[in-house]
Coordinates of C-alpha atoms in Angstrom, one line a residue:
M1 CA -48.9 -64.2 -61.6
V2 CA -50.7 -61.0 -61.5
T3 CA -53.0 -62.5 -58.9
M4 CA -50.1 -63.4 -56.5
L5 CA -48.6 -60.0 -57.0
L6 CA -52.0 -58.3 -56.2
L7 CA -52.3 -60.6 -53.4
Q8 CA -48.8 -59.7 -52.0
H9 CA -49.6 -55.9 -52.6
N10 CA -52.8 -56.3 -50.6
V11 CA -50.9 -58.1 -47.6
E12 CA -48.3 -55.5 -47.7
H13 CA -50.8 -52.6 -47.6
T14 CA -52.9 -54.1 -45.0
H15 CA -49.9 -54.8 -42.8
A16 CA -48.8 -51.4 -42.9
L17 CA -52.2 -49.9 -42.1
L18 CA -52.2 -52.6 -39.0
E19 CA -48.8 -50.9 -38.0
R20 CA -50.3 -47.4 -38.1
C21 CA -53.7 -48.1 -36.4
S22 CA -54.4 -46.0 -33.4
N23 CA -57.7 -46.8 -32.1
I24 CA -60.1 -49.8 -31.9
K25 CA -62.5 -47.8 -34.5
E26 CA -59.8 -47.9 -37.1
L27 CA -58.8 -51.5 -36.3
K28 CA -62.5 -52.6 -36.8
Q29 CA -62.5 -51.1 -40.2
I30 CA -59.2 -52.5 -41.2
H31 CA -60.6 -55.9 -40.0
G32 CA -63.5 -55.4 -42.5
Q33 CA -61.3 -54.6 -45.4
I34 CA -59.4 -57.8 -44.5
L35 CA -62.5 -59.8 -44.7
K36 CA -63.6 -58.3 -47.7
K37 CA -60.3 -58.8 -49.9
G38 CA -60.0 -62.3 -48.6
T39 CA -56.4 -61.9 -47.0
N40 CA -58.1 -63.4 -43.6
S41 CA -56.3 -66.7 -44.4
H42 CA -53.0 -65.1 -44.6
Q43 CA -51.0 -66.2 -41.6
I44 CA -48.9 -62.8 -41.1
I45 CA -52.0 -60.6 -41.6
V46 CA -54.2 -62.9 -39.1
S47 CA -51.2 -62.8 -36.5
K48 CA -50.8 -59.2 -36.7
L49 CA -54.8 -58.3 -36.5
L50 CA -54.9 -60.8 -33.3
A51 CA -51.7 -58.7 -31.8
S52 CA -53.4 -55.6 -32.6
Y53 CA -56.8 -56.7 -31.0
A54 CA -55.0 -58.0 -27.9
S55 CA -52.5 -55.2 -27.4
I56 CA -52.7 -53.2 -24.2
E57 CA -53.1 -49.9 -26.3
L58 CA -55.9 -51.0 -28.2
G59 CA -57.1 -54.2 -26.0
N60 CA -60.2 -55.5 -26.9
L61 CA -60.0 -59.3 -25.8
A62 CA -63.5 -60.2 -26.9
Y63 CA -62.5 -59.6 -30.6
A64 CA -59.0 -61.1 -30.2
R65 CA -60.7 -64.3 -28.9
M66 CA -63.5 -64.2 -31.7
V67 CA -60.2 -63.9 -34.1
F68 CA -58.4 -66.5 -32.5
D69 CA -61.1 -69.1 -32.5
R70 CA -61.6 -68.6 -36.2
I71 CA -58.1 -69.5 -36.9
S72 CA -58.0 -73.3 -38.1
S73 CA -54.6 -74.0 -36.9
P74 CA -52.9 -71.5 -34.4
N75 CA -49.3 -71.6 -34.4
T76 CA -47.0 -70.7 -31.4
V77 CA -47.0 -67.0 -32.1
T78 CA -50.7 -66.9 -31.9
W79 CA -51.0 -68.9 -28.7
N80 CA -48.6 -66.9 -27.0
T81 CA -50.2 -63.6 -28.2
M82 CA -53.4 -64.7 -26.4
I83 CA -51.4 -65.8 -23.4
R84 CA -49.6 -62.5 -23.2
A85 CA -52.9 -60.3 -23.7
Y86 CA -54.9 -62.2 -20.7
S87 CA -51.5 -62.3 -18.3
N88 CA -51.8 -58.4 -18.8
S89 CA -55.5 -58.2 -18.3
N90 CA -57.9 -58.5 -15.3
E91 CA -58.5 -62.3 -16.0
P92 CA -54.9 -63.8 -15.9
E93 CA -56.3 -67.0 -15.0
V94 CA -57.4 -67.2 -18.5
A95 CA -53.9 -67.2 -19.5
L96 CA -53.2 -70.6 -17.7
L97 CA -56.3 -72.1 -19.4
F98 CA -55.0 -71.2 -22.7
Y99 CA -51.6 -72.8 -22.0
H100 CA -53.5 -75.9 -20.7
Q101 CA -55.4 -76.2 -24.1
M102 CA -51.8 -75.3 -26.1
L103 CA -50.5 -78.6 -24.5
H104 CA -53.5 -80.6 -25.1
H105 CA -53.2 -79.5 -28.8
S106 CA -49.5 -80.2 -28.7
V107 CA -48.5 -76.8 -29.9
P108 CA -44.7 -76.4 -29.6
H109 CA -43.4 -73.9 -27.3
N110 CA -40.6 -71.2 -27.4
S111 CA -38.6 -68.9 -25.0
Y112 CA -41.6 -66.3 -24.8
T113 CA -44.2 -68.8 -23.9
F114 CA -43.2 -69.2 -20.1
P115 CA -42.7 -65.4 -19.2
F116 CA -46.3 -64.6 -20.0
L117 CA -47.4 -67.4 -18.2
L118 CA -45.4 -66.7 -15.2
K119 CA -46.5 -62.9 -15.2
A120 CA -50.1 -64.6 -14.7
C121 CA -48.9 -66.7 -11.8
S122 CA -47.3 -63.7 -10.1
A123 CA -50.6 -61.7 -10.6
L124 CA -52.5 -64.8 -9.1
S125 CA -50.0 -65.5 -6.4
A126 CA -50.3 -69.0 -7.9
F127 CA -47.4 -70.8 -6.1
E128 CA -48.4 -74.4 -7.1
E129 CA -48.9 -73.4 -10.7
T130 CA -45.4 -71.6 -10.5
Q131 CA -43.9 -74.8 -9.6
Q132 CA -45.7 -76.7 -12.4
I133 CA -44.5 -74.3 -14.9
H134 CA -40.8 -74.5 -13.5
A135 CA -41.1 -78.3 -14.1
H136 CA -42.2 -77.7 -17.8
I137 CA -39.3 -75.2 -18.3
I138 CA -36.8 -77.6 -17.3
K139 CA -38.5 -80.7 -18.8
R140 CA -38.7 -78.8 -22.2
G141 CA -35.0 -77.5 -22.2
Y142 CA -35.6 -73.9 -21.3
G143 CA -33.8 -74.3 -17.9
S144 CA -30.8 -72.4 -19.2
E145 CA -32.6 -69.9 -21.0
V146 CA -32.3 -66.5 -19.1
Y147 CA -35.5 -65.0 -20.0
A148 CA -37.6 -67.7 -18.8
T149 CA -35.5 -68.4 -15.6
N150 CA -35.4 -64.6 -15.0
S151 CA -39.1 -64.6 -15.0
L152 CA -39.5 -67.5 -12.8
L153 CA -36.9 -65.8 -10.5
H154 CA -39.2 -62.9 -10.3
V155 CA -42.3 -64.8 -9.6
Y156 CA -40.6 -66.5 -6.7
A157 CA -38.8 -63.7 -5.2
S158 CA -42.1 -61.1 -5.6
S159 CA -44.4 -63.5 -4.1
G160 CA -42.2 -63.9 -1.0
C161 CA -41.0 -67.6 -1.9
I162 CA -37.5 -66.2 -1.3
V163 CA -36.1 -69.5 -0.3
S164 CA -37.2 -70.9 -3.4
A165 CA -36.0 -68.1 -5.5
N166 CA -32.7 -68.4 -3.7
V167 CA -32.3 -71.9 -4.5
L168 CA -33.2 -71.4 -7.9
F169 CA -30.6 -68.4 -8.2
D170 CA -27.7 -70.3 -6.9
R171 CA -28.4 -73.1 -9.6
L172 CA -28.8 -70.8 -12.4
P173 CA -25.9 -71.4 -15.1
M174 CA -25.9 -67.8 -16.4
K175 CA -26.9 -64.9 -13.9
D176 CA -27.0 -61.4 -15.7
V177 CA -27.8 -58.2 -13.8
V178 CA -31.6 -58.9 -14.1
S179 CA -31.1 -62.1 -12.1
W180 CA -29.1 -60.1 -9.3
N181 CA -31.4 -57.3 -9.2
T182 CA -34.5 -59.5 -8.9
M183 CA -32.9 -61.4 -5.8
I184 CA -32.0 -57.9 -4.3
D185 CA -35.5 -56.7 -4.6
G186 CA -37.0 -59.8 -3.3
Y187 CA -34.9 -59.8 -0.1
I188 CA -35.9 -56.2 0.4
K189 CA -39.8 -57.0 0.0
F190 CA -38.9 -59.9 2.4
G191 CA -37.7 -57.6 4.9
N192 CA -34.0 -58.7 5.2
I193 CA -32.2 -55.6 4.0
D194 CA -28.7 -57.1 5.3
K195 CA -29.0 -59.9 2.9
A196 CA -29.8 -57.4 0.1
S197 CA -27.2 -55.2 0.7
Q198 CA -24.6 -58.2 0.7
M199 CA -25.9 -59.2 -2.7
F200 CA -25.5 -55.8 -3.8
Q201 CA -22.2 -55.5 -2.9
A202 CA -21.4 -59.1 -4.4
M203 CA -22.9 -58.0 -7.7
P204 CA -20.2 -58.2 -10.6
V205 CA -21.7 -55.6 -12.6
K206 CA -24.2 -52.9 -11.3
N207 CA -26.8 -50.8 -13.4
V208 CA -29.0 -48.0 -12.3
I209 CA -31.9 -50.4 -11.5
S210 CA -29.3 -52.2 -9.0
W211 CA -28.5 -48.9 -7.3
T212 CA -31.9 -47.4 -7.2
T213 CA -33.4 -50.6 -5.7
M214 CA -31.1 -50.6 -3.0
I215 CA -31.6 -46.9 -2.2
V216 CA -35.2 -47.6 -2.2
G217 CA -34.8 -50.5 0.1
F218 CA -32.9 -48.5 2.6
V219 CA -35.3 -45.5 2.6
R220 CA -38.3 -48.1 3.2
S221 CA -36.2 -49.6 6.1
D222 CA -35.8 -46.0 7.5
M223 CA -32.2 -46.2 7.0
H224 CA -31.9 -42.9 5.5
K225 CA -28.3 -42.1 6.3
E226 CA -27.2 -45.4 4.3
A227 CA -29.5 -44.3 1.4
L228 CA -27.7 -41.0 0.8
S229 CA -24.2 -42.6 1.2
L230 CA -25.2 -45.1 -1.4
L231 CA -26.4 -42.2 -3.8
Q232 CA -23.0 -40.6 -3.1
Q233 CA -21.2 -44.1 -4.2
M234 CA -23.4 -44.4 -7.1
L235 CA -22.1 -41.0 -8.6
V236 CA -18.8 -41.7 -7.6
A237 CA -19.1 -45.0 -9.7
G238 CA -20.2 -42.8 -12.6
I239 CA -23.9 -44.1 -12.5
K240 CA -26.4 -41.3 -13.5
P241 CA -29.2 -41.5 -11.2
D242 CA -32.7 -41.4 -12.7
S243 CA -36.0 -39.7 -11.2
I244 CA -36.9 -42.5 -9.1
T245 CA -33.6 -42.5 -7.5
L246 CA -33.5 -38.8 -6.7
S247 CA -37.1 -39.1 -5.3
C248 CA -36.1 -41.6 -3.0
S249 CA -33.1 -39.8 -2.0
L250 CA -34.9 -36.4 -1.6
S251 CA -37.3 -38.6 0.5
A252 CA -34.3 -39.7 2.5
C253 CA -33.3 -36.2 3.2
A254 CA -36.7 -35.0 4.2
S255 CA -36.8 -37.8 7.1
L256 CA -33.3 -36.5 8.1
G257 CA -34.0 -32.8 7.7
A258 CA -30.7 -32.9 5.4
L259 CA -31.4 -29.6 3.8
E260 CA -28.2 -29.3 2.3
Q261 CA -28.2 -32.6 0.5
G262 CA -31.7 -31.8 -0.8
K263 CA -30.7 -28.3 -2.0
W264 CA -27.6 -30.2 -3.9
I265 CA -30.0 -32.9 -5.4
H266 CA -32.2 -30.0 -6.6
T267 CA -29.3 -28.2 -8.3
Y268 CA -28.4 -31.7 -10.0
I269 CA -31.9 -32.1 -11.4
D270 CA -31.7 -28.4 -12.9
K271 CA -28.2 -28.8 -14.1
K272 CA -28.7 -32.2 -15.7
R273 CA -32.2 -31.1 -17.0
I274 CA -33.8 -34.1 -15.6
R275 CA -37.8 -33.8 -16.3
M276 CA -39.6 -32.8 -13.4
D277 CA -42.6 -35.1 -13.2
S278 CA -45.4 -34.8 -10.8
V279 CA -43.6 -37.7 -8.4
L280 CA -40.3 -35.9 -8.2
G281 CA -42.0 -32.4 -8.0
C282 CA -44.1 -33.7 -5.1
V283 CA -41.1 -35.2 -3.2
L284 CA -38.9 -32.1 -3.7
I285 CA -41.7 -29.8 -2.3
D286 CA -42.1 -32.4 0.7
M287 CA -38.2 -32.0 1.5
Y288 CA -38.5 -28.3 1.3
V289 CA -41.5 -28.3 3.6
K290 CA -39.8 -30.5 6.3
C291 CA -36.8 -28.6 6.1
G292 CA -38.6 -25.5 6.9
E293 CA -38.1 -23.8 3.4
M294 CA -41.9 -22.9 2.7
E295 CA -40.8 -20.3 0.2
K296 CA -38.6 -22.9 -1.8
A297 CA -41.4 -25.2 -1.4
I298 CA -43.7 -22.9 -3.1
Q299 CA -41.4 -21.7 -6.0
V300 CA -41.1 -25.7 -7.0
F301 CA -44.8 -25.9 -6.9
S302 CA -45.3 -22.7 -9.0
K303 CA -43.0 -24.2 -11.8
L304 CA -44.5 -27.6 -12.2
E305 CA -46.2 -28.2 -15.4
K306 CA -48.9 -30.3 -14.0
K307 CA -50.0 -29.6 -10.3
C308 CA -51.4 -32.7 -9.1
V309 CA -53.1 -33.3 -5.9
C310 CA -50.1 -34.7 -4.2
A311 CA -48.3 -31.2 -4.9
W312 CA -51.2 -29.4 -3.3
T313 CA -51.4 -31.7 -0.2
A314 CA -47.5 -31.3 0.5
I315 CA -48.0 -27.5 0.3
I316 CA -51.3 -27.7 2.6
G317 CA -49.3 -30.0 4.9
G318 CA -46.3 -27.7 4.9
F319 CA -48.2 -25.1 6.3
A320 CA -49.9 -27.5 8.9
I321 CA -46.9 -28.5 10.3
H322 CA -45.6 -24.9 10.5
G323 CA -48.8 -24.0 12.5
K324 CA -50.0 -21.7 9.7
G325 CA -53.7 -22.9 9.7
R326 CA -55.1 -19.8 7.8
E327 CA -52.7 -20.2 5.0
A328 CA -53.4 -23.8 4.8
L329 CA -57.0 -23.1 4.5
D330 CA -56.5 -20.5 1.7
W331 CA -54.5 -23.2 -0.3
F332 CA -57.0 -25.9 0.2
F333 CA -59.9 -23.4 -1.5
E334 CA -57.4 -22.6 -4.2
M335 CA -57.1 -26.2 -4.7
Q336 CA -60.9 -26.5 -4.9
K337 CA -61.1 -23.6 -7.2
A338 CA -58.6 -25.3 -9.5
R339 CA -61.0 -28.4 -9.5
I340 CA -58.5 -30.7 -7.8
K341 CA -60.5 -33.4 -5.6
P342 CA -59.0 -33.7 -2.5
T343 CA -57.9 -37.2 -1.2
P344 CA -58.1 -38.7 2.3
I345 CA -54.3 -37.6 2.7
T346 CA -55.2 -34.0 1.9
F347 CA -58.0 -34.2 4.8
T348 CA -55.3 -35.4 7.2
A349 CA -53.2 -32.2 6.2
I350 CA -55.9 -29.6 6.3
L351 CA -57.4 -31.1 9.6
T352 CA -53.8 -31.1 11.1
A353 CA -53.4 -27.5 9.9
C354 CA -57.1 -26.6 11.9
S355 CA -55.7 -28.5 15.1
H356 CA -52.5 -26.6 15.2
A357 CA -54.0 -23.3 14.6
G358 CA -57.0 -23.6 16.8
L359 CA -59.5 -23.2 13.9
T360 CA -61.9 -25.6 15.6
G361 CA -64.9 -24.6 13.8
E362 CA -63.3 -25.1 10.4
G363 CA -62.0 -28.3 11.5
K364 CA -65.4 -29.4 12.2
S365 CA -66.9 -28.1 9.1
L366 CA -64.3 -30.0 6.9
F367 CA -64.6 -33.0 8.8
E368 CA -68.1 -33.2 8.1
S369 CA -67.4 -32.3 4.6
M370 CA -65.6 -35.4 4.0
S371 CA -68.6 -37.8 3.9
T372 CA -71.2 -35.2 2.9
V373 CA -69.5 -33.5 -0.1
Y374 CA -66.6 -35.7 -1.3
K375 CA -67.9 -38.9 -0.4
I376 CA -64.7 -40.2 1.6
N377 CA -65.1 -42.4 4.7
P378 CA -63.1 -41.1 7.5
S379 CA -60.1 -43.2 8.6
M380 CA -58.7 -43.7 12.2
E381 CA -55.9 -41.0 11.1
H382 CA -59.0 -38.5 10.6
Y383 CA -60.7 -39.6 13.9
G384 CA -57.3 -39.0 15.5
C385 CA -56.9 -35.2 14.1
M386 CA -60.6 -34.4 15.3
V387 CA -59.6 -35.7 18.8
D388 CA -56.5 -33.7 18.7
L389 CA -58.3 -30.6 17.6
L390 CA -61.0 -30.9 20.3
G391 CA -58.3 -31.6 22.9
R392 CA -55.9 -28.7 21.9
A393 CA -59.4 -26.4 22.1
G394 CA -59.9 -27.6 25.6
L395 CA -63.1 -29.6 24.6
L396 CA -62.2 -32.6 26.5
N397 CA -65.6 -33.9 27.4
E398 CA -66.6 -33.3 23.7
A399 CA -63.5 -35.0 22.7
K400 CA -64.3 -38.1 24.8
E401 CA -67.8 -38.2 23.5
F402 CA -66.6 -38.1 19.9
I403 CA -64.3 -41.1 20.6
E404 CA -67.2 -43.1 22.1
S405 CA -69.4 -42.4 19.1
M406 CA -66.6 -43.4 16.4
P407 CA -67.9 -46.2 14.1
L408 CA -64.4 -47.4 14.3
K409 CA -63.0 -48.8 17.5
P410 CA -60.7 -46.3 18.8
N411 CA -56.9 -47.5 19.2
A412 CA -54.3 -46.5 21.7
A413 CA -53.3 -43.6 19.7
I414 CA -56.7 -42.0 19.8
W415 CA -56.9 -42.2 23.7
G416 CA -53.3 -41.0 23.7
S417 CA -54.1 -37.9 22.2
L418 CA -57.0 -37.2 24.6
L419 CA -54.5 -37.9 27.5
S420 CA -52.1 -35.2 26.1
A421 CA -54.9 -32.8 26.0
C422 CA -55.8 -33.8 29.5
Y423 CA -52.3 -33.1 31.0
L424 CA -52.1 -29.7 28.9
H425 CA -55.4 -28.5 30.4
K426 CA -54.8 -30.0 33.8
H427 CA -58.1 -32.1 33.7
L428 CA -56.6 -34.6 35.9
E429 CA -59.6 -36.4 36.8
L430 CA -60.1 -37.6 33.2
G431 CA -56.5 -38.1 32.7
R432 CA -56.3 -40.7 35.3
E433 CA -59.3 -42.3 33.9
I434 CA -57.9 -42.4 30.2
G435 CA -54.5 -43.2 31.4
R436 CA -55.6 -46.2 33.4
L437 CA -57.5 -47.3 30.1
L438 CA -54.2 -46.9 28.0
I439 CA -52.3 -48.8 30.0
E440 CA -54.7 -51.7 29.5
L441 CA -55.0 -51.3 25.8
D442 CA -51.2 -50.8 25.3
P443 CA -49.3 -52.4 28.3
D444 CA -45.9 -52.9 26.4
H445 CA -45.4 -49.0 25.5
D446 CA -43.3 -47.6 28.1
G447 CA -44.7 -43.8 26.9
R448 CA -48.3 -44.9 28.3
Y449 CA -46.8 -45.3 31.8
I450 CA -44.9 -41.8 31.9
H451 CA -48.1 -40.0 30.6
L452 CA -50.1 -41.5 33.5
A453 CA -47.1 -40.8 35.9
S454 CA -47.1 -37.4 34.8
I455 CA -50.8 -37.0 35.5
H456 CA -50.2 -38.1 39.0
A457 CA -47.3 -35.7 39.5
A458 CA -49.2 -32.9 38.2
A459 CA -52.2 -33.8 40.8
G460 CA -49.1 -34.0 43.6
E461 CA -49.8 -37.7 43.9
W462 CA -45.9 -38.6 44.1
N463 CA -46.5 -42.0 45.6
Q464 CA -48.8 -43.1 42.7
A465 CA -46.6 -41.3 40.0
V466 CA -43.6 -43.6 41.4
Q467 CA -45.7 -46.7 41.3
V468 CA -46.5 -46.3 37.9
R469 CA -43.0 -45.5 36.5
S470 CA -41.8 -48.6 38.4
Q471 CA -44.0 -50.7 36.4
I472 CA -41.7 -49.8 33.3
K473 CA -38.7 -51.6 34.8
H474 CA -40.9 -54.1 36.4
R475 CA -42.3 -55.4 33.0
G476 CA -38.6 -54.9 31.6
L477 CA -39.9 -52.3 28.9
P478 CA -37.2 -50.8 26.7
K479 CA -36.7 -47.0 26.9
L480 CA -35.9 -45.6 23.5
P481 CA -33.2 -42.9 23.8
G482 CA -33.8 -39.5 22.3
C483 CA -32.1 -39.0 18.9
S484 CA -31.0 -35.6 17.0
S485 CA -29.1 -35.3 13.8
I486 CA -27.1 -32.6 12.3
T487 CA -25.3 -32.0 8.8
I488 CA -21.9 -31.2 8.6
N489 CA -20.1 -30.7 5.3
G490 CA -22.9 -32.9 3.8
V491 CA -22.5 -35.7 6.2
V492 CA -25.6 -36.3 8.5
H493 CA -24.3 -37.1 12.1
E494 CA -26.8 -38.7 14.5
F495 CA -26.5 -38.4 18.5
F496 CA -28.3 -40.5 20.7
A497 CA -29.1 -39.1 24.7
G498 CA -26.7 -40.6 27.1
T499 CA -23.9 -41.8 24.9
R500 CA -20.5 -40.3 24.0
S501 CA -19.4 -42.6 21.4
K502 CA -19.6 -40.4 18.3
P503 CA -16.5 -39.5 16.9
H504 CA -15.7 -35.7 17.5
I505 CA -18.0 -35.9 20.5
Q506 CA -15.5 -34.0 22.7
E507 CA -14.7 -31.2 20.1
I508 CA -18.7 -30.7 19.6
H509 CA -18.8 -30.3 23.4
D510 CA -15.9 -28.1 23.7
M511 CA -16.7 -25.8 20.8
P512 CA -20.5 -24.6 20.5
N513 CA -19.9 -23.3 16.8
F514 CA -18.1 -26.6 15.8
I515 CA -18.6 -27.0 12.0
G516 CA -15.7 -29.7 11.8
N517 CA -14.0 -31.1 8.7
I518 CA -15.6 -34.4 8.6
N519 CA -15.3 -36.6 5.4
A520 CA -15.3 -34.3 2.3
V521 CA -18.1 -35.6 0.2
Y522 CA -18.6 -35.9 -3.6
F523 CA -21.7 -33.8 -3.8
G524 CA -20.2 -30.5 -4.2
S525 CA -17.3 -31.5 -6.3
E526 CA -19.5 -33.1 -8.9
L527 CA -21.5 -30.1 -9.7
R528 CA -18.2 -27.9 -10.0
G529 CA -16.8 -30.7 -12.5
E530 CA -14.2 -32.1 -10.5

């Protein structure tokens, strides 16, 4: 009796130690005590020890495998523990091998076995194995188990097998909010935003993930007005947006130049005391930058607890697009003092700043430092920045030599940058040469013909200009109309060149200072508590 009580005490004490264990060194010490006290045969202790070794926090799969291999008759929980550990590791294929062994030893399954396996299949994009596990789910009676079927649905949807996902979804006896969200996300990734929107509207119950997934989908599809409209509907429905929702909405504001909505979201963040993490901070800075509010952007930057490279890059990029090259350089050097290593995107921003401000020498030096100092291989975008830098400075022959010496094959955008510089500096002979080359490289882009026609026109070669322009019509190339937008009372209105279909268009033409009374929105009233 005393021995049993002592053993029970040891088990409870060891279990408590394992619960509190915070690093691999402590875990190995506890493991030693388990072996010393002889509790290594106790199933609860062994399972907990195995789970600790296999956990993401402590993760040591080599020790976990060693513990597992020494268990005489591992049960379902221990098999699941190993499958889960490998599905979360860099070796997800091992999870499938463990499942094969589990079947060989006739170990019973439970509802947690399949989600771990399916996660491994997702990581491996293993469609055939997914179908096999699908068959096992049905065969073993888990076809109605929501957790298993949702995991299966996720694999099909996330791996692009949207047809299979849709068939499975239609056959599900129970569809919870996770099922609907998975399908919406799958259609967005598949590129069918209309179908995703239809499913979203048909959902019986929506949570914050539902709304956020759809807003993210609109932003990724460049449907920024729709994203902001959905945010408004979300608030009306009483669903509180999270930081991801607000980040995407701010991104939509930045793309539209919708400063008022962006300011409202900033005020909402402050009022609701939503934590300004690095992602939200960077997107907010980017919104103010693109809306021309550099002072606001700097204020947000100064209040960030952790100033990551994205935040620095957003400020540098802001000065770049506003033509303030010296200020951008100052911030770049301050970033270096703060021991923040620049990324390729940072170099795109600073090279753009040098280009717009005519800082040719500084730009050349920074481009050189990418590979020599920061060990960053320049991308096509960086080469494009350098061509633009040299072209704006009038160094056209040097720009042409630079392009011809590129290790990457120059694309139409690179040559197009040089062509624009030829037109700017009236280097018409080189412009004609580059223009003809561009049409060969990109014959379906109407802008290439317009650029070459402009070169001919500048040289007084009117017949050639007309001939080049006529090729646009002859080839049936579409002309994209110009588009502008304006925000009135919190609503973004877009106008396309050559059309008069917009509601209130006559009032806008008749009243230059028209501010309108269009669709009072929820944004202002929510902050006032109405």
